[in-house]
Coordinates of C-alpha atoms in Angstrom, one line a residue:
X1 CA -112.3 24.6 -10.6
X2 CA -116.0 25.5 -10.6
X3 CA -115.2 29.0 -9.4
X4 CA -112.8 29.7 -12.3
X5 CA -113.8 31.0 -15.7
X6 CA -115.4 27.8 -17.0
X7 CA -115.0 29.0 -20.6
X8 CA -111.2 28.9 -19.9
X9 CA -111.1 25.9 -17.6
X10 CA -107.8 24.5 -18.8
X11 CA -106.2 27.9 -18.9
X12 CA -107.2 28.6 -15.3
X13 CA -106.0 25.1 -14.2
X14 CA -102.6 25.9 -15.7
X15 CA -102.6 29.2 -13.9
X16 CA -103.1 27.5 -10.5
X17 CA -100.3 25.1 -11.3
X18 CA -98.1 28.1 -12.2
X19 CA -98.9 29.6 -8.8
X20 CA -97.6 26.5 -7.2
X21 CA -100.5 24.1 -6.7
X22 CA -99.2 20.6 -7.0
X23 CA -102.5 18.8 -7.7
X24 CA -106.0 19.7 -9.0
X25 CA -108.6 18.6 -6.5
X26 CA -111.8 17.9 -8.4
X27 CA -115.1 17.7 -6.5
X28 CA -117.4 15.3 -8.5
X29 CA -121.0 15.6 -7.1
X30 CA -123.9 13.6 -8.5
X31 CA -126.8 15.5 -7.0
X32 CA -127.8 12.5 -4.8
X33 CA -125.0 11.8 -2.3
X34 CA -124.9 15.6 -1.9
X35 CA -127.5 18.0 -3.3
X36 CA -125.2 19.8 -5.7
X37 CA -124.4 18.6 -9.2
X38 CA -121.0 19.4 -10.7
X39 CA -119.1 17.7 -13.5
X40 CA -118.1 14.2 -14.5
X41 CA -115.8 12.2 -16.8
X42 CA -116.0 14.5 -19.9
X43 CA -114.7 17.5 -18.0
X44 CA -112.0 15.3 -16.4
X45 CA -111.0 14.1 -19.8
X46 CA -110.9 17.7 -21.1
X47 CA -108.4 18.7 -18.4
X48 CA -106.4 15.6 -19.0
X49 CA -106.1 16.2 -22.7
X50 CA -105.0 19.8 -22.1
X51 CA -102.7 19.0 -19.2
X52 CA -101.4 15.5 -19.7
X53 CA -99.1 15.5 -16.7
X54 CA -101.3 17.0 -14.1
X55 CA -102.3 15.0 -11.0
X56 CA -106.1 14.9 -10.9
X57 CA -107.3 14.2 -7.3
X58 CA -111.0 13.4 -7.8
X59 CA -113.2 13.6 -4.7
X60 CA -116.2 11.4 -5.6
X61 CA -119.2 12.7 -3.8
X62 CA -121.5 10.1 -5.5
X63 CA -124.0 7.5 -4.2
X64 CA -122.6 4.6 -6.2
X65 CA -118.8 5.1 -6.6
X66 CA -118.3 1.6 -8.2
X67 CA -120.4 2.9 -11.2
X68 CA -117.9 5.6 -12.0
X69 CA -114.6 3.8 -11.6
X70 CA -114.2 2.8 -15.3
X71 CA -115.4 6.1 -16.8
X72 CA -113.2 8.1 -14.5
X73 CA -110.2 5.9 -15.2
X74 CA -110.7 6.3 -19.0
X75 CA -111.1 10.1 -18.5
X76 CA -107.7 10.3 -16.8
X77 CA -108.4 10.5 -13.1
X78 CA -105.2 10.0 -11.1
X79 CA -106.6 9.3 -7.6
X80 CA -110.1 8.0 -7.1
X81 CA -111.3 9.3 -3.7
X82 CA -114.6 7.8 -2.5
X83 CA -116.6 8.2 0.6
X84 CA -116.8 5.5 3.2
X85 CA -120.5 6.4 3.7
X86 CA -121.5 5.8 0.0
X87 CA -123.1 2.6 -1.3
X88 CA -120.7 -0.3 -1.7
X89 CA -120.7 -3.1 -4.3
X90 CA -120.8 -6.8 -3.4
X91 CA -117.7 -7.5 -1.4
X92 CA -117.8 -4.1 0.3
X93 CA -115.1 -1.4 0.7
X94 CA -112.2 -3.8 0.0
X95 CA -113.8 -5.0 -3.3
X96 CA -114.2 -1.4 -4.4
X97 CA -110.6 -0.5 -3.4
X98 CA -109.3 -3.4 -5.5
X99 CA -111.5 -2.4 -8.5
X100 CA -110.0 1.1 -8.4
X101 CA -106.5 -0.3 -8.2
X102 CA -107.2 -2.7 -11.1
X103 CA -108.4 0.3 -13.1
X104 CA -104.9 1.9 -12.7
X105 CA -105.7 4.7 -10.3
X106 CA -104.6 5.6 -6.8
X107 CA -107.3 5.0 -4.2
X108 CA -108.3 7.2 -1.3
X109 CA -111.2 7.0 1.2
X110 CA -112.9 10.0 2.8
X111 CA -114.9 10.5 6.0
X112 CA -117.7 12.9 6.7
X113 CA -117.3 14.8 10.0
X114 CA -120.1 12.7 11.5
X115 CA -118.4 9.4 10.8
X116 CA -116.2 7.9 13.5
X117 CA -112.6 7.5 12.5
X118 CA -112.2 3.9 13.6
X119 CA -114.2 2.7 10.6
X120 CA -111.1 3.5 8.5
X121 CA -108.6 1.5 10.5
X122 CA -109.2 -1.9 8.7
X123 CA -108.4 -0.3 5.3
X124 CA -105.3 1.8 6.1
X125 CA -102.9 -0.8 4.6
X126 CA -104.9 -0.9 1.3
X127 CA -105.2 2.8 0.7
X128 CA -102.9 5.4 -0.9
X129 CA -104.5 8.2 1.0
X130 CA -107.3 9.0 3.5
X131 CA -109.2 12.3 3.6
X132 CA -110.7 13.9 6.6
X133 CA -113.5 16.4 5.9
X134 CA -113.5 19.4 8.1
X135 CA -116.8 20.7 6.7
X136 CA -119.9 18.7 5.6
X137 CA -119.4 17.7 2.0
X138 CA -121.2 19.4 -0.8
X139 CA -121.4 22.9 0.5
X140 CA -118.9 25.7 0.3
X141 CA -118.2 28.5 2.7
X142 CA -118.5 26.5 5.9
X143 CA -116.5 27.1 9.0
X144 CA -113.5 24.9 9.7
X145 CA -114.2 22.1 12.2
X146 CA -111.3 22.0 14.5
X147 CA -112.9 19.1 16.4
X148 CA -111.9 16.8 13.5
X149 CA -108.2 17.0 14.3
X150 CA -108.1 14.0 16.7
X151 CA -109.2 11.9 13.7
X152 CA -106.0 12.9 11.9
X153 CA -103.9 12.2 14.9
X154 CA -105.5 8.7 15.3
X155 CA -104.7 7.8 11.7
X156 CA -101.2 9.2 11.8
X157 CA -100.4 7.2 14.9
X158 CA -101.4 4.0 13.1
X159 CA -100.1 4.8 9.6
X160 CA -96.9 6.9 9.9
X161 CA -96.3 6.9 6.2
X162 CA -99.8 7.2 4.8
X163 CA -100.9 10.4 2.9
X164 CA -103.5 12.2 5.1
X165 CA -105.5 14.9 3.3
X166 CA -107.7 17.5 4.9
X167 CA -110.5 19.3 3.0
X168 CA -112.8 22.1 4.2
X169 CA -112.2 25.6 5.5
X170 CA -108.4 25.2 5.5
X171 CA -106.6 28.5 5.2
X172 CA -103.3 30.1 6.4
X173 CA -105.2 30.6 9.8
X174 CA -106.2 27.0 10.2
X175 CA -103.6 24.9 8.3
X176 CA -101.2 24.5 11.3
X177 CA -103.9 22.7 13.3
X178 CA -104.1 20.2 10.4
X179 CA -100.4 19.7 9.9
X180 CA -99.6 19.5 13.6
X181 CA -102.1 16.7 13.9
X182 CA -100.4 14.9 11.1
X183 CA -101.9 15.9 7.8
X184 CA -99.6 16.2 4.8
X185 CA -101.9 16.9 1.9
X186 CA -103.9 20.2 2.1
X187 CA -107.0 21.1 0.1
X188 CA -107.8 24.8 -0.1
X189 CA -110.6 26.6 -1.8
X190 CA -111.6 30.2 -0.8
X191 CA -108.3 30.8 0.9
X192 CA -106.6 30.6 -2.6
X193 CA -109.3 31.9 -4.9
X194 CA -110.2 34.8 -2.6
X195 CA -106.6 36.0 -2.2
X196 CA -104.8 38.7 -4.2
X197 CA -101.6 36.6 -3.6
X198 CA -102.6 33.0 -4.6
X199 CA -99.0 31.9 -4.9
X200 CA -98.3 33.3 -1.4
X201 CA -101.2 31.4 0.1
X202 CA -100.0 28.1 -1.5
X203 CA -96.5 28.7 -0.2
X204 CA -97.9 29.2 3.4
X205 CA -99.8 26.0 3.2
X206 CA -96.8 24.0 1.9
X207 CA -94.5 25.6 4.5
X208 CA -96.8 24.4 7.2
X209 CA -96.6 20.8 5.9
X210 CA -92.8 21.1 5.8
X211 CA -92.7 22.5 9.4
X212 CA -95.4 20.2 11.1
X213 CA -96.2 17.3 8.7
X214 CA -94.8 14.6 11.0
X215 CA -91.8 14.1 8.7
X216 CA -94.0 12.6 6.0
X217 CA -94.6 14.1 2.6
X218 CA -95.8 12.4 -0.6
X219 CA -93.8 11.9 -3.7
X220 CA -94.5 13.8 -6.9
X221 CA -97.8 12.6 -8.5
X222 CA -99.0 10.7 -5.4
X223 CA -96.6 7.8 -5.1
X224 CA -96.0 6.2 -1.7
X225 CA -95.1 8.4 1.2
X226 CA -91.7 8.2 2.9
X227 CA -89.9 10.1 5.7
X228 CA -88.9 13.4 4.1
X229 CA -85.3 14.6 3.8
X230 CA -85.0 18.3 4.7
X231 CA -84.4 19.2 1.0
X232 CA -87.3 17.3 -0.5
X233 CA -90.1 19.3 -2.1
X234 CA -93.4 19.0 -0.3
X235 CA -96.3 17.9 -2.4
X236 CA -98.7 19.4 0.0
X237 CA -101.1 21.8 -1.6
X238 CA -103.9 21.0 -4.0
X239 CA -106.3 23.2 -5.9
X240 CA -109.8 22.8 -4.7
X241 CA -112.6 22.4 -7.2
X242 CA -115.5 23.5 -5.0
X243 CA -117.1 26.9 -5.7
X244 CA -115.6 29.5 -3.4

C-alpha cells in the first residue's frame, strides 16, 4: 500500500478489495533486516479499524520478529509472516511459531532466494503458510527469479495441502510458472498498480491458481487448505504493499 495515496490509505485499500484482491499484503520493514523503513503497528491498526473484516497478511522484514508479535497482534494482523533468516528467540523457530499462534494469528515463514529450501522442511506441519521470495527482499522493481520454482515444487511434494505464497516480480507473464510449480497464493505489486485494468490483472492471477494450483486453494481468510471443488472461489491474489 506504500504506492497508494497515503493520505487516503484506507480508501485505496478498499478500492483494491473492490477490484478483487482477497488479502492486503503489508510489507513491514524495520530499516535493519532490509535497508528500507516502512510502517508498523499503528498503520496496521488504522487499516483494521477502517476495514474490520480484511485479511492483513503482514510480511515482517524485521531483524527481531519476536519483538513485534504482541504489537502486531493488538494492531489486528491476521497472518504474521516472518523470515527464516531473522534472529530467533530462545527455543528457535518453533518457539516463535508457537508464540505467534498463542497471540491469535496465523503464522507463515519466508525464505530469501539465497536460502536453501530444505531448512523449511522441519516446520511444514507447524505453519499455516510458507512464502518463497522470487526477488531479494526490501527492494522493488526487481526481475522475477524463475530459478526459485524448484523450491515451490519441493514444498508442494511434501505438503500437498499447505498454502504456498510467492512474492516478487509476479505478473500475468510469470504467474503460470508459480502456479504450475504448486503455488496457490500470489502476491503482486507493479503488475496491479501499473495496470489500467487492475481488476483484470487480479482475475488473471486468480485464474492461474484455479488452472494450475495443484488442486489446493485456501479458505476465505486464510483457514486451512483443502483440495478444491471446481466451484470453490480461489483465495489466490493479494495486494502487495511494496512500492511499485
